[in-house]
Each structure stands twice: as structure tokens, then as C-alpha cells.
Coordinates of C-alpha atoms in Angstrom, one line a residue:
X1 CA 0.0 0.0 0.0
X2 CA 1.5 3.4 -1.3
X3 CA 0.6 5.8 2.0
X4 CA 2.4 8.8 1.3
X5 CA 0.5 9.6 -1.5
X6 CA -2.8 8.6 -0.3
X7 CA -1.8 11.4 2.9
X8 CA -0.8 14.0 -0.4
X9 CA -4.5 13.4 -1.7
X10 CA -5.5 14.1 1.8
X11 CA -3.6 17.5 2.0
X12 CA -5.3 18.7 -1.0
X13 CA -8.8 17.8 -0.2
X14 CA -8.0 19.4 3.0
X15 CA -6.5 22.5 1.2
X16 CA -9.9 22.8 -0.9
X17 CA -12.4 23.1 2.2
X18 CA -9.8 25.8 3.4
X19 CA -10.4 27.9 0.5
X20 CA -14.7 26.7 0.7
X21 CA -14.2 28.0 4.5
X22 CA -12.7 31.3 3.5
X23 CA -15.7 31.9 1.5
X24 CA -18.1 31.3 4.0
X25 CA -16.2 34.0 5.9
X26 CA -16.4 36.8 2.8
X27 CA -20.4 35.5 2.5
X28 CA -20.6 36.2 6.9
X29 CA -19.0 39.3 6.9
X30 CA -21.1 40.9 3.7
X31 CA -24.2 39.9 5.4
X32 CA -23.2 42.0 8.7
X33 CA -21.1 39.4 10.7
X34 CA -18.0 40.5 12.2
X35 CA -14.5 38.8 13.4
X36 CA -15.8 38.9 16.7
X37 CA -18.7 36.8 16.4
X38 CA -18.7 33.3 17.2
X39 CA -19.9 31.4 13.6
X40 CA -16.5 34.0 12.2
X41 CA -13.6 32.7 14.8
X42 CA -15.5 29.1 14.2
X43 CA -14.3 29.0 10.4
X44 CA -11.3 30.6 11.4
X45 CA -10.6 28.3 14.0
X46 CA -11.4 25.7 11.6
X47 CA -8.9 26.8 9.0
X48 CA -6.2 26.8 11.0
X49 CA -7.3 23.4 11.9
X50 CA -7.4 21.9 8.2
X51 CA -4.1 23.5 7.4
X52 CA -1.9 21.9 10.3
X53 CA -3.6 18.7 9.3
X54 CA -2.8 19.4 5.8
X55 CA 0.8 20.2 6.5
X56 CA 1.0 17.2 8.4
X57 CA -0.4 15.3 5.8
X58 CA 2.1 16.8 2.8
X59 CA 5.2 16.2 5.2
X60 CA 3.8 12.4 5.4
X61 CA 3.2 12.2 1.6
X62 CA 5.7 14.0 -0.5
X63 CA 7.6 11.3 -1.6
X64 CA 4.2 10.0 -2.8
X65 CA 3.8 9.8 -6.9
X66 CA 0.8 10.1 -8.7
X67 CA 1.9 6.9 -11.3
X68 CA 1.7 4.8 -8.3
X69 CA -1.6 5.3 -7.5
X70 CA -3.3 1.9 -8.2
X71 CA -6.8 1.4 -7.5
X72 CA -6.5 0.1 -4.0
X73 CA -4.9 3.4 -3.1
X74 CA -7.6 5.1 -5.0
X75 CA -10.6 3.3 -3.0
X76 CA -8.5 4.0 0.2
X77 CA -7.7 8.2 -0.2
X78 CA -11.5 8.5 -1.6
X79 CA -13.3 6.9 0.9
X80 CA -10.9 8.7 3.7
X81 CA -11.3 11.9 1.9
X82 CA -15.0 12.0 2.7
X83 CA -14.8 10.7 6.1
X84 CA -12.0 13.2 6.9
X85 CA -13.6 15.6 4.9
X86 CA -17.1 15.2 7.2
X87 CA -15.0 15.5 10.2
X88 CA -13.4 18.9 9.9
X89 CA -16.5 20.0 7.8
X90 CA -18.7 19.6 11.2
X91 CA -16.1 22.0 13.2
X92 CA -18.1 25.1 12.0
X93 CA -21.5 23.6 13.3
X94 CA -20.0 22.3 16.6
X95 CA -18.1 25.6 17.4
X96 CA -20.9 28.1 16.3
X97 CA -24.5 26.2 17.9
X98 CA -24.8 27.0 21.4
X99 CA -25.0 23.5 23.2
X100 CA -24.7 21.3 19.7
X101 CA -24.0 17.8 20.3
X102 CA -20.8 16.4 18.3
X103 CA -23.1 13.6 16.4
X104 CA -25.2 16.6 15.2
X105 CA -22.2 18.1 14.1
X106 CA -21.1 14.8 12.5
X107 CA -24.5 14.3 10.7
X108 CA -25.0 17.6 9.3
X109 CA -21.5 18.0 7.8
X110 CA -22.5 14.2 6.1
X111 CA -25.7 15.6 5.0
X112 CA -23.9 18.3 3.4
X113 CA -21.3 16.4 1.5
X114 CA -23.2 13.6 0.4
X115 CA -25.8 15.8 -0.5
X116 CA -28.2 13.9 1.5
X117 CA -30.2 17.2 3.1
X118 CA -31.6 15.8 6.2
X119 CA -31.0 17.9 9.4
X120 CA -30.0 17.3 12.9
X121 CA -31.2 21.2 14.0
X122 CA -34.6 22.1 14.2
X123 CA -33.6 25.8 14.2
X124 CA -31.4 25.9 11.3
X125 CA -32.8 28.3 9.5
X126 CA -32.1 30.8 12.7
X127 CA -28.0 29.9 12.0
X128 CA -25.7 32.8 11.0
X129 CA -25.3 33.6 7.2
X130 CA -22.0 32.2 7.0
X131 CA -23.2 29.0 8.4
X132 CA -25.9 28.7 6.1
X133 CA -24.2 29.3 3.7
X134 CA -21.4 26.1 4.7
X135 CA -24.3 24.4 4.3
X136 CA -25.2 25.1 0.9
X137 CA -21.7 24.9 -0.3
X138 CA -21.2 21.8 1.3
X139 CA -23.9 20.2 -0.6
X140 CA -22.6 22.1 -4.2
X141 CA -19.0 20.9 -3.4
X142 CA -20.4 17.3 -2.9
X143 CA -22.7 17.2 -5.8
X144 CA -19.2 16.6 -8.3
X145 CA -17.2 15.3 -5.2
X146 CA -14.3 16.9 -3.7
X147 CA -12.2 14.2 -5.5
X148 CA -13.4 15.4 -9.3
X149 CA -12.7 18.8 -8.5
X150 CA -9.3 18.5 -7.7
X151 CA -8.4 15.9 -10.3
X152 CA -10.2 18.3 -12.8
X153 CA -7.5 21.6 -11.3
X154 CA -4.1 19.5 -10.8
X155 CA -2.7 18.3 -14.0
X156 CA 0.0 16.7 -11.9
X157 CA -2.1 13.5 -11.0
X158 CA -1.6 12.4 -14.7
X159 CA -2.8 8.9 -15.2
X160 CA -3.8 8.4 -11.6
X161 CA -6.4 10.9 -12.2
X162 CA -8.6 8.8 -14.5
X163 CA -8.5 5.7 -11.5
X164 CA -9.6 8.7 -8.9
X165 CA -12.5 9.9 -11.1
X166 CA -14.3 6.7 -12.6
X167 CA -14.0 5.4 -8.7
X168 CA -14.9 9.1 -7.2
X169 CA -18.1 9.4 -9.9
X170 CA -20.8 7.5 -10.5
X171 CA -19.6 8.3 -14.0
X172 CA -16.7 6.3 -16.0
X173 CA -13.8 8.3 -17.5
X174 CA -14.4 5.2 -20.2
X175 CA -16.6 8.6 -22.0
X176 CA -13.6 10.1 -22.1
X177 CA -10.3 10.1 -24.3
X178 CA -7.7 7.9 -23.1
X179 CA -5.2 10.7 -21.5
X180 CA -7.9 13.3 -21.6
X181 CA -9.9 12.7 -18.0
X182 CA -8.2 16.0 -16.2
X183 CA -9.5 18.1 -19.0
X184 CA -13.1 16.0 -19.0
X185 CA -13.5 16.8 -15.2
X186 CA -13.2 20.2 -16.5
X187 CA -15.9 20.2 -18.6
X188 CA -17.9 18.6 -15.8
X189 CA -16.8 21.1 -13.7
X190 CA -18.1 24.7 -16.2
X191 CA -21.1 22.6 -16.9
X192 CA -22.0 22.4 -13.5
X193 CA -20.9 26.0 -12.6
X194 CA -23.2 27.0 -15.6
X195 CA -26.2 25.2 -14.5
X196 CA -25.7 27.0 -11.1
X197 CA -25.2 30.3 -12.8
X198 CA -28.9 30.0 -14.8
X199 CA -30.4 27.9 -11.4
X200 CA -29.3 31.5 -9.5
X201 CA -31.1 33.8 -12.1
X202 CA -33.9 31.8 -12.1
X203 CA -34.6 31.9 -8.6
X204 CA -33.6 35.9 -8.1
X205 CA -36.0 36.4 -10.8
X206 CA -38.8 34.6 -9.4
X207 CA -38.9 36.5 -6.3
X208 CA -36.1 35.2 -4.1
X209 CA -33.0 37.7 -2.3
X210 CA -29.9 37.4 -3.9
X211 CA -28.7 35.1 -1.0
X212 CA -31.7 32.5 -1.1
X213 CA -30.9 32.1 -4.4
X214 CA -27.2 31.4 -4.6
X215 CA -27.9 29.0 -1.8
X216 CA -30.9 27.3 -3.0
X217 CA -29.4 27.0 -6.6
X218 CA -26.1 25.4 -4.9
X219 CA -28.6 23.0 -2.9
X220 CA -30.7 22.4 -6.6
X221 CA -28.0 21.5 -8.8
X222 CA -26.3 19.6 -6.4
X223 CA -29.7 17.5 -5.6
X224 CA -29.2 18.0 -2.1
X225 CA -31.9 19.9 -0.8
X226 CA -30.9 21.9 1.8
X227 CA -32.9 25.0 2.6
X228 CA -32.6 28.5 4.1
X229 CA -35.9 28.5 5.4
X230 CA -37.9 26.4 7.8
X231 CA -40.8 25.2 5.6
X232 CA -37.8 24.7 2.7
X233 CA -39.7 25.5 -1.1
X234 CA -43.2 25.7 0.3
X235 CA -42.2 29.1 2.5
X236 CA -42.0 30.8 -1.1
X237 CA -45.7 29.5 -1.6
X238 CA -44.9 30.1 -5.3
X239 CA -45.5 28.1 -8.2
X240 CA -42.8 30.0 -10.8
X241 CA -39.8 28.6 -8.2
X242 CA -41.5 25.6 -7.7
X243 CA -41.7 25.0 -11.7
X244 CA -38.1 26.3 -11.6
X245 CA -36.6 23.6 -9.1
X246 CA -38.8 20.8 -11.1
X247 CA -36.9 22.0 -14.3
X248 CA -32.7 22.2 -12.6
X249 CA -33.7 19.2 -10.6
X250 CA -34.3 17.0 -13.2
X251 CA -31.6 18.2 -15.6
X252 CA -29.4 17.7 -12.3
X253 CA -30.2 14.6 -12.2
X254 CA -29.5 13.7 -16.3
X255 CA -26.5 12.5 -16.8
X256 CA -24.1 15.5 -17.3
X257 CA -22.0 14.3 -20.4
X258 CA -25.3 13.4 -22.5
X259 CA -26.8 16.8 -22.1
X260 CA -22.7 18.7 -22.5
X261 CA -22.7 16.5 -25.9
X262 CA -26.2 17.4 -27.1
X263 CA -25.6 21.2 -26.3
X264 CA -22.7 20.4 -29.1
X265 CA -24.7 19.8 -31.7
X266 CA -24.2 15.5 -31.0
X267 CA -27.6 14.7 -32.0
X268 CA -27.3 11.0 -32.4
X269 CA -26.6 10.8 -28.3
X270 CA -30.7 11.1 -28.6
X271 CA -30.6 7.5 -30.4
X272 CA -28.4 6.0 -27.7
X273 CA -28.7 6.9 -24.4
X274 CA -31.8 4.7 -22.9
X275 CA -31.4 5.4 -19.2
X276 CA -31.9 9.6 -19.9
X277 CA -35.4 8.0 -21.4
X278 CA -36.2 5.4 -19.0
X279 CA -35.5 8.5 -16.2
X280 CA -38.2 10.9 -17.8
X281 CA -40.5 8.0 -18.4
X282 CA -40.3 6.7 -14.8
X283 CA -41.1 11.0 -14.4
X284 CA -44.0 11.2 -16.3
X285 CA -45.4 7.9 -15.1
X286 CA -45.0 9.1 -11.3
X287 CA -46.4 12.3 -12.0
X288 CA -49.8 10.8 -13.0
X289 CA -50.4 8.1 -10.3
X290 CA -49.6 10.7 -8.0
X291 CA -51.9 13.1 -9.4
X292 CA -54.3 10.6 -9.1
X293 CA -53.4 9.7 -5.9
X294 CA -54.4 13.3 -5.0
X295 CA -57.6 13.6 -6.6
X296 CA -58.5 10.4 -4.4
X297 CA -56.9 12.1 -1.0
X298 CA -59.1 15.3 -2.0
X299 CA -61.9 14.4 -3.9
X300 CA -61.3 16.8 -6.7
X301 CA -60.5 16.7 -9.8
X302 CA -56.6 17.5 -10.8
X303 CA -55.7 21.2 -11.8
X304 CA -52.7 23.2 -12.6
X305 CA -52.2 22.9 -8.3
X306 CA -52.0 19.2 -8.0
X307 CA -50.2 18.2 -11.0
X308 CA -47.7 21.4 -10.4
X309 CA -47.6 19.3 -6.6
X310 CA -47.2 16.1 -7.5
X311 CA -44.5 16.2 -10.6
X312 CA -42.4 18.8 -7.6
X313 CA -42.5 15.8 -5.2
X314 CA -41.8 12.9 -7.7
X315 CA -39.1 14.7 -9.3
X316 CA -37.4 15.9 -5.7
X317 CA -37.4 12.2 -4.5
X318 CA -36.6 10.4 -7.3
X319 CA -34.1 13.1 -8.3
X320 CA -32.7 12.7 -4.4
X321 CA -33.3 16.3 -3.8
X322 CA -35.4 16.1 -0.8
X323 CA -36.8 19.3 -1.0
X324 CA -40.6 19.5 0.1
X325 CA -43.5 22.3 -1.7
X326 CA -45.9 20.0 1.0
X327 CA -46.1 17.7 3.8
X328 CA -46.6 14.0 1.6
X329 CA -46.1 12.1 4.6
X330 CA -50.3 12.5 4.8
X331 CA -50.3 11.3 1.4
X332 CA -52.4 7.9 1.1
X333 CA -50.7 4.7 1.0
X334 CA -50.3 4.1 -2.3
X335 CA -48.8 7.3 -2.9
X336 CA -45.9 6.7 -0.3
X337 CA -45.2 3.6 -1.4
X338 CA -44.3 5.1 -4.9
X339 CA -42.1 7.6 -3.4
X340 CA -40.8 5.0 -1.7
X341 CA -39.9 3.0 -4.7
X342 CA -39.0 6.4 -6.5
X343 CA -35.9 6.5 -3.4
X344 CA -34.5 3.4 -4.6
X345 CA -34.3 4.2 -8.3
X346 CA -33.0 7.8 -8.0
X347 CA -31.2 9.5 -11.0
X348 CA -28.7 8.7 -13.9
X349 CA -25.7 7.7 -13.7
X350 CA -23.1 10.4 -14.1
X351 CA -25.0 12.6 -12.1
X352 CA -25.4 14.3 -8.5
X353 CA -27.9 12.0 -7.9
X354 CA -28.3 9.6 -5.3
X355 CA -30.2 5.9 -5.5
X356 CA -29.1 3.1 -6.9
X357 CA -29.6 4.2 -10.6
X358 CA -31.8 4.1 -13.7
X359 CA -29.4 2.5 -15.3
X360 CA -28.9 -0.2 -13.0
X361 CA -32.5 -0.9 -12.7
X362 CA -32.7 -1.0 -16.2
X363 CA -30.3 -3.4 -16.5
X364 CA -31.7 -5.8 -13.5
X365 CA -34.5 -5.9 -15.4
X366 CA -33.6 -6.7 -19.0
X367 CA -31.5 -9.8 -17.4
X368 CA -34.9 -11.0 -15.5
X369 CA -36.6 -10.9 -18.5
X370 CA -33.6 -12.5 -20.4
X371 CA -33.8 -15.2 -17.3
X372 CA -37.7 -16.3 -18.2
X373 CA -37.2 -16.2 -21.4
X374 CA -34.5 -18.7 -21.2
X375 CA -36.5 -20.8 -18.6
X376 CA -38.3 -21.8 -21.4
X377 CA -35.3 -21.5 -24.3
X378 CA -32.4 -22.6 -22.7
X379 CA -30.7 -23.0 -26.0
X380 CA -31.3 -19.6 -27.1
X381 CA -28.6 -17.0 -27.3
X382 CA -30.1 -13.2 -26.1
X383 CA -27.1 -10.3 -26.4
X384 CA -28.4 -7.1 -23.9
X385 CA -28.1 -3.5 -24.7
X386 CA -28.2 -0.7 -23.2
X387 CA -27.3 3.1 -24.2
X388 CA -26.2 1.6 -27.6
X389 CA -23.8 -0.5 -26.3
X390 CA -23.5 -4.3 -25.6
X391 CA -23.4 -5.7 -22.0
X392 CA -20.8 -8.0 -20.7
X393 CA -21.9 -11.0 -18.5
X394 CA -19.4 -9.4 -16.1
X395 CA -21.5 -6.3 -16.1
X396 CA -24.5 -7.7 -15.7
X397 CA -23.4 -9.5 -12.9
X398 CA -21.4 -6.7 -10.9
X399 CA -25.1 -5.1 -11.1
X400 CA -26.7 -7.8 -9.9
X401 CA -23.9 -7.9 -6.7
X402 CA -24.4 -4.5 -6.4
X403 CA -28.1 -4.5 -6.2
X404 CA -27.8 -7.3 -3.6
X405 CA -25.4 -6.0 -1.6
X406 CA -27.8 -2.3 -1.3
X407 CA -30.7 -4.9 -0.2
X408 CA -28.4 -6.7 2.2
X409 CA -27.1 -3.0 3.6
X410 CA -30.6 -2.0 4.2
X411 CA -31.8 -4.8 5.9
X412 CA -29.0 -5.4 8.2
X413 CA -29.3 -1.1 9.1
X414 CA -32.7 -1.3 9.7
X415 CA -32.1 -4.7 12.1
X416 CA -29.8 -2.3 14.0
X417 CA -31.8 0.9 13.6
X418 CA -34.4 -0.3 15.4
X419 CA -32.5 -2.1 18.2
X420 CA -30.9 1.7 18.4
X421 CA -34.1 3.2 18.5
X422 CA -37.0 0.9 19.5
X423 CA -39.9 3.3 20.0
X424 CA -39.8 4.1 16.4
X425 CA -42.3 2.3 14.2
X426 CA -41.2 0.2 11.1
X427 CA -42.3 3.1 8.4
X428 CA -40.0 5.4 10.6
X429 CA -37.5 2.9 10.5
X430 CA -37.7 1.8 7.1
X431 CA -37.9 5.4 5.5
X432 CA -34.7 6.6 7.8
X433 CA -32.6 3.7 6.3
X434 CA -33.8 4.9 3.2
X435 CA -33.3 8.6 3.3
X436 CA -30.2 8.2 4.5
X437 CA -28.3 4.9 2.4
X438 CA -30.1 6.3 -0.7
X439 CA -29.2 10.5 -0.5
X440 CA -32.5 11.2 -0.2
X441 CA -33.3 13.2 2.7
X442 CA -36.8 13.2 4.4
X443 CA -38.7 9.9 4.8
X444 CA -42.0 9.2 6.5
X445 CA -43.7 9.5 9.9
X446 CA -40.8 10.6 12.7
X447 CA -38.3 11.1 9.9
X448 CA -40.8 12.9 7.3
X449 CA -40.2 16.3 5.5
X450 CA -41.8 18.2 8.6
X451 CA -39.6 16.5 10.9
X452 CA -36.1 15.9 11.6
X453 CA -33.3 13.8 13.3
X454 CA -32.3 15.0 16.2
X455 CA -34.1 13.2 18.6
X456 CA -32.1 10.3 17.8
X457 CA -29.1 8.8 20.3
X458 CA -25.6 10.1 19.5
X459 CA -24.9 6.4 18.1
X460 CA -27.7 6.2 15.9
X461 CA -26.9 9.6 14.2
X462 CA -23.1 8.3 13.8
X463 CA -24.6 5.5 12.5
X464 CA -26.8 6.8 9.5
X465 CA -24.0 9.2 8.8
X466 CA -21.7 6.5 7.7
X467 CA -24.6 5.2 5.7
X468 CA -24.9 8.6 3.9
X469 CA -22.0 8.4 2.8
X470 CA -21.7 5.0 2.0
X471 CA -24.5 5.7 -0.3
X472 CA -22.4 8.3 -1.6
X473 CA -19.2 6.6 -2.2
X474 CA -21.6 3.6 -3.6
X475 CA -20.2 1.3 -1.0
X476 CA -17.3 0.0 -2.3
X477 CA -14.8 2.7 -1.3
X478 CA -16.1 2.5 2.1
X479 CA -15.8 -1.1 2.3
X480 CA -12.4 -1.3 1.5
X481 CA -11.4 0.7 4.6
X482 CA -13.2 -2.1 6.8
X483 CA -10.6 -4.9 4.8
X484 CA -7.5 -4.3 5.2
X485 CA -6.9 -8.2 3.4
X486 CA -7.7 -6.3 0.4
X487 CA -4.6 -3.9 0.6
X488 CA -2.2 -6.3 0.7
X489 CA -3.7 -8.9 -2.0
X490 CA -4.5 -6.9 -5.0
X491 CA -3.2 -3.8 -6.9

């Protein structure tokens, strides 16, 4: 195992939330804060915390080399970076919230990063401006990752770069050119700063303050879903941000390279790319049955209201967002249960989405279907497509193990959940496991979008914080910190 440069990755994550901290300062101090209040000497205190550590981490790692970064290092510095990069990020919150517990410290910061956007504080929306705004930038700086910013700025990482990014991404740097990744981060990178830039506009021109829209465009594009305001999208009470967050949610949630290729002109991306279509169609499908839903809860029939309502909620769940224009935990049955289902499908691949994927549940299904048919036609040979490409057996089958091994996750969390927290009914449980594993946010009954987590034991808020960003990292380079076998077997 190659440590010194796993600690020089660490020094420049570190160095990044330095300069996001600064910022916060800048944003604290133009909104009437001073260096004498407490959220101010908080991120100060907090910088000169994540540069010592950052020193310390360069002096360990600079004889590290970025051409020996192998994939087991690259599992190991990612899945540190977030965990290290949770742990100094909930300094400010711990420092600034008079009487804050360290595990709401802990879960907030995770919220943040992993773009999850549940909350440990029932008063947030009373915290300073520079705290808020931590919050918002935490969730924008985890929508791409730390890890894909930084491989996108240093040039240096060469072709350890490309092993950091398809295992930091839900993407692949496969769409890119072999020796290109660094500058195809990049494009990620103004993409996403571009989609911020109109989300902003947008939302300043529908009626929000310049600073509720910088942070509520951060928390859009990133699908995170963390608000200034207690009652999050439904304080506006107004349908022209609502219709806005519909729109940058759901392009947040399309993969990013097919909508960068059809801006230039690639037209024939339209003929290949079947999870952007599956996605919209999932959309459109939810939007109805929830309409519907509605017309049965109120006994009317559906209007510009209740289809405006409905296609909000399906696209902020299924898109991971989180946000809330109502309170759907009074939604009938059948109407949680899809937005229950909606939390396990989530966006596209090469997104900020959370879930486990259109993609993925695309393919699951094509290979069940592929399964009956060859129940009764053994003989018969069936090749599987998807986004104009051929599937491996191996992929299909690293799908499969993923699949089971979210399903496995989830069961054993929930088994340990509610031994944690035995008052809480199964729906509470159930929801909070999958809020939390899945990105997503609110869930039902004592975890629902009027609610939040703080009532939960120190342990238990640990807990689903480590789940967060498990979901995140999509498991694998969290695993890998828990087996340490696998450092010394394989490269």
C-alpha cells in the first residue's frame, strides 16, 4: 500500500475546504457578521485546523507519486477523503450552535457532503449567514465530489487521475479520451458551474434575495436539498420557483456528459442513451399516479395545483433532492409507497444523484426478463443492450452484486436501527434507512419532510451518517477501509 501519496491526496482535499471556508467568511461578513462573532472565529478556528492537518499530511506524503496510484490506493484516499472531509466540515456547526451535540455536528456536515439534506437542528434556519451558507456549499461541493474537483485543477495526477475519477463518480472516465480525463473533469466542472449560474437567475428572478438564491441553486444543482428556510420550497408559496426547481432538478439529475454532448450539436446521443429516457419516463409515469393519488386524498378533480404538486415531489425524491413544496407524509398509502420506490431508483448515472440508478434498474431488469425467457429457451442465445452499447456477463453481474449487496445494507441497518431506536415504528425505520443509504433526505412518519433527526441517540446519528456516505461513495470505497486483506492482495 503506497501511503504517502494517499496522505498527499489528503492535504489537498484538505486545502480545498480551506479555501470553501474562507468563503463562508467573505459570504458572513457581507451579510453584517464580524470577526468577533462566534460562527467567524468558528471557520477561522477551523482553517487553522485543516491547514496543520494538511501540513502534516504533505510532510507524510511528498515522496508520494501520482503513477503509483493503483486502485487500492484510489478506493483508500477517496473513501478517507469523505470521512476526513465530514470530520473537519462539522467544526463550524460544533463551534458556532450554542449547546450542539458532536453527532449533530457529524451528521449535518455528512448531509452536506453527500448531499443527503436531512437535518439534525430544528432551528437551522435561525444559524448565521456564514453557516448557512457552509451548508449550501457543502452540498454544491459534494454534488461533483471533492475528489473530481481536484483531479479536474491538478494536472499533476496524470494517469492516476482517471483511476480517482471513474472510482470518485458515478460516472466512467471510459466517456472520455484515453489521456484526456483531467480536462473532461473540467468540462464537468463549467457545466456544473453554468447550470448553477442560470439555477441562480432563475430563482432571483422569481422572487427570491440574492442570498436564497445562490444557496438554493447550490442545494438544486447539487440534488441535495438543503434549505434557508424552515418550511424549505413551500415558504415561497410560489408556483414559478417551484416549476423552476422541477426543471434544474431533473436536468441535475440527467446524466451530465449526455446533455454537454447534445448542447454540441451531438444529435445521435438522442438514439443511444436509454437510461436519460427510462429517467423521464419513470417521471412522467409518477407524475400521473400521484396526481391521481391526490384527486382520491381530496376528492377533486386534478388542476394546474395538484399536478404542479405532484410532478415537484416525484421529481425531488426520485431526483434525491429532498426538497418539500408539501407535507406527503399525509399522502395515502399508495402514494408513499411510490415515493418509496421512487428513493430506490434515483437519477442517472453520471449525475449528482443519489439511489441506486436508472441505469442499473434497467439493467436488472432486462436480465430477469432474459432469465424467463431462457427458462423456457435454454438453448437460445439473447445479447443485452443498453445506451447503444453491448453488455458484458461481467457487467450484468457486478449489477446484480451491487443490487444485492444495497438490499443486504438496508436490511442489516434497519435490524440495527431499530434495536438503536426501539420506539420508532417500522415506516420510521424503514424510511430513515432509506433517506439516509439512498441520499434522499426526508422519509416518513418521525423522519418525514416536517420533521427531523435530532431526537435520535448520538450512536444512531453516527450511524446513518456513515450510511450517507456509504451511499455516496456507492459502498465499495467505504468497504475497503473495513478490509484491510484487500490492501495487501491486490493492486
Amino acid at each position: 500500500m503506497n501511503t504517502e501519496i494517499i496522505y498527499k491526496l489528503l492535504s489537498m482535499v484538505l486545502l480545498a475546504l480551506c479555501a470553501a471556508f474562507v468563503s463562508c467568511i467573505g459570504v458572513g461578513l457581507l451579510m453584517g457578521e464580524s470577526f468577533d462573532d462566534r460562527s467567524i472565529m468558528a471557520f477561522e478556528t477551523t482553517i487553522g485546523i485543516s491547514i496543520l492537518l494538511a501540513l502534516l499530511f504533505y510532510v507524510l506524503g511528498r515522496k508520494g507519486q501520482a503513477k503509483q496510484l493503483y486502485r487500492r490506493e484510489a478506493l483508500c484516499a477517496i473513501g478517507l477523503s469523505w470521512i476526513l472531509a465530514t470530520l473537519v466540515g462539522a467544526i463550524p456547526y460544533a463551534l458556532t450552535v450554542e449547546g450542539c451535540d458532536i453527532s449533530d455536528a457529524i451528521f449535518e456536515s455528512s448531509s452536506g457532503l453527500t448531499t443527503t439534506g436531512a437535518t439534525a437542528f430544528w432551528n437551522f434556519y435561525e444559524f448565521p449567514a456564514s453557516l448557512l451558507f457552509w451548508r449550501s456549499l457543502s452540498q454544491w461541493v459534494g454534488g461533483l465530489g471533492v475528489v473530481v474537483f481536484f483531479v479536474a485543477i491538478l494536472s499533476s495526477l496524470g494517469a492516476g487521475a482517471k483511476i480517482l475519477f471513474s472510482n470518485e463518480s458515478s460516472g466512467t472516465s471510459a466517456d472520455f479520451e484515453q489521456g484526456r480525463v483531467q480536462h473532461g473533469a473540467f468540462v464537468l466542472m463549467v457545466y456544473y458551474l453554468i447550470l448553477s449560474g442560470a439555477c441562480m437567475l432563475a430563482y432571483r428572478l422569481a422572487g427570491m434575495d440574492w442570498f436564497q438564491a445562490i444557496n438554493h441553486c447550490m442545494t438544486t444543482v447539487a440534488t441535495g436539498g438543503f434549505s434557508t428556510e424552515a418550511d424549505s420550497i413551500a415558504e415561497f408559496n410560489s408556483p414559478a420557483i417551484e416549476w423552476i426547481s422541477i426543471v434544474f432538478m431533473a436536468l441535475s439529475a440527467t446524466t451530465f456528459l449526455f446533455v454537454i454532448r447534445l448542447f454540441r450539436g451531438q444529435k445521435h446521443i438522442l438514439r443511444q442513451n436509454n437510461e436519460v429516457y427510462w429517467f423521464y419516463g419513470i417521471l412522467a409515469a409518477s407524475t400521473a399516479l400521484l396526481s391521481l393519488y391526490l384527486v382520491e386524498l381530496t376528492g377533486e378533480l386534478p388542476d394546474h395545483e395538484s399536478i404542479r404538486m405532484a410532478a415537484f415531489q416525484a421529481v425531488s425524491i426520485m431526483t434525491t433532492t429532498g426538497y418539500a413544496s408539501t407535507n406527503f407524509d399525509a399522502w395515502l398509502p399508495p402514494a408513499k409507497m411510490l415515493l418509496i420506490i421512487l428513493m430506490f431508483i434515483g437519477g442517472c448515472s453520471g449525475s449528482t444523484a443519489g439511489g441506486v440508478k436508472v441505469v442499473r434498474i434497467a439493467v436488472a431488469l432486462k436480465a430477469a426478463l432474459r432469465s424467463v425467457t431462457h427458462a423456457f429457451r435454454p438453448n437460445v442465445t439473447i445479447s443485452m443492450r443498453m445506451s447503444g452499447q453491448t453488455l458484458s456477463e461481467k457487467t450484468i453481474h457486478n449489477v446484480t452484486l451491487f443490487l444485492m449487496l444495497m438490499g443486504s445494507l438496508q436490511i442489516l441497518s434497519m435490524l440495527f436501527l431499530s434495536a438503536m431506536e426501539p420506539e420508532l415504528s417500522f415506516l420510521s425505520v424503514f424510511s430513515c434507512v432509506q433517506a439516509t443509504l439512498f441520499n434522499i433526505g426526508p422519509g416518513f412518519e418521525a423522519v418525514g419532510p416536517a420533521e427531523n433527526f435530532h431526537f435520535m441517540r448520538a450512536g444512531t446519528k453516527i450511524f446513518v451518517s456513515l450510511l450517507m456516505i456509504l451511499g455516496r461513495l456507492e459502498l465499495y470505497a467505504v468497504m475497503v477501509l473495513f478490509a484491510p486483506s484487500v490492501w495487501r492482495r491486490y493492486s
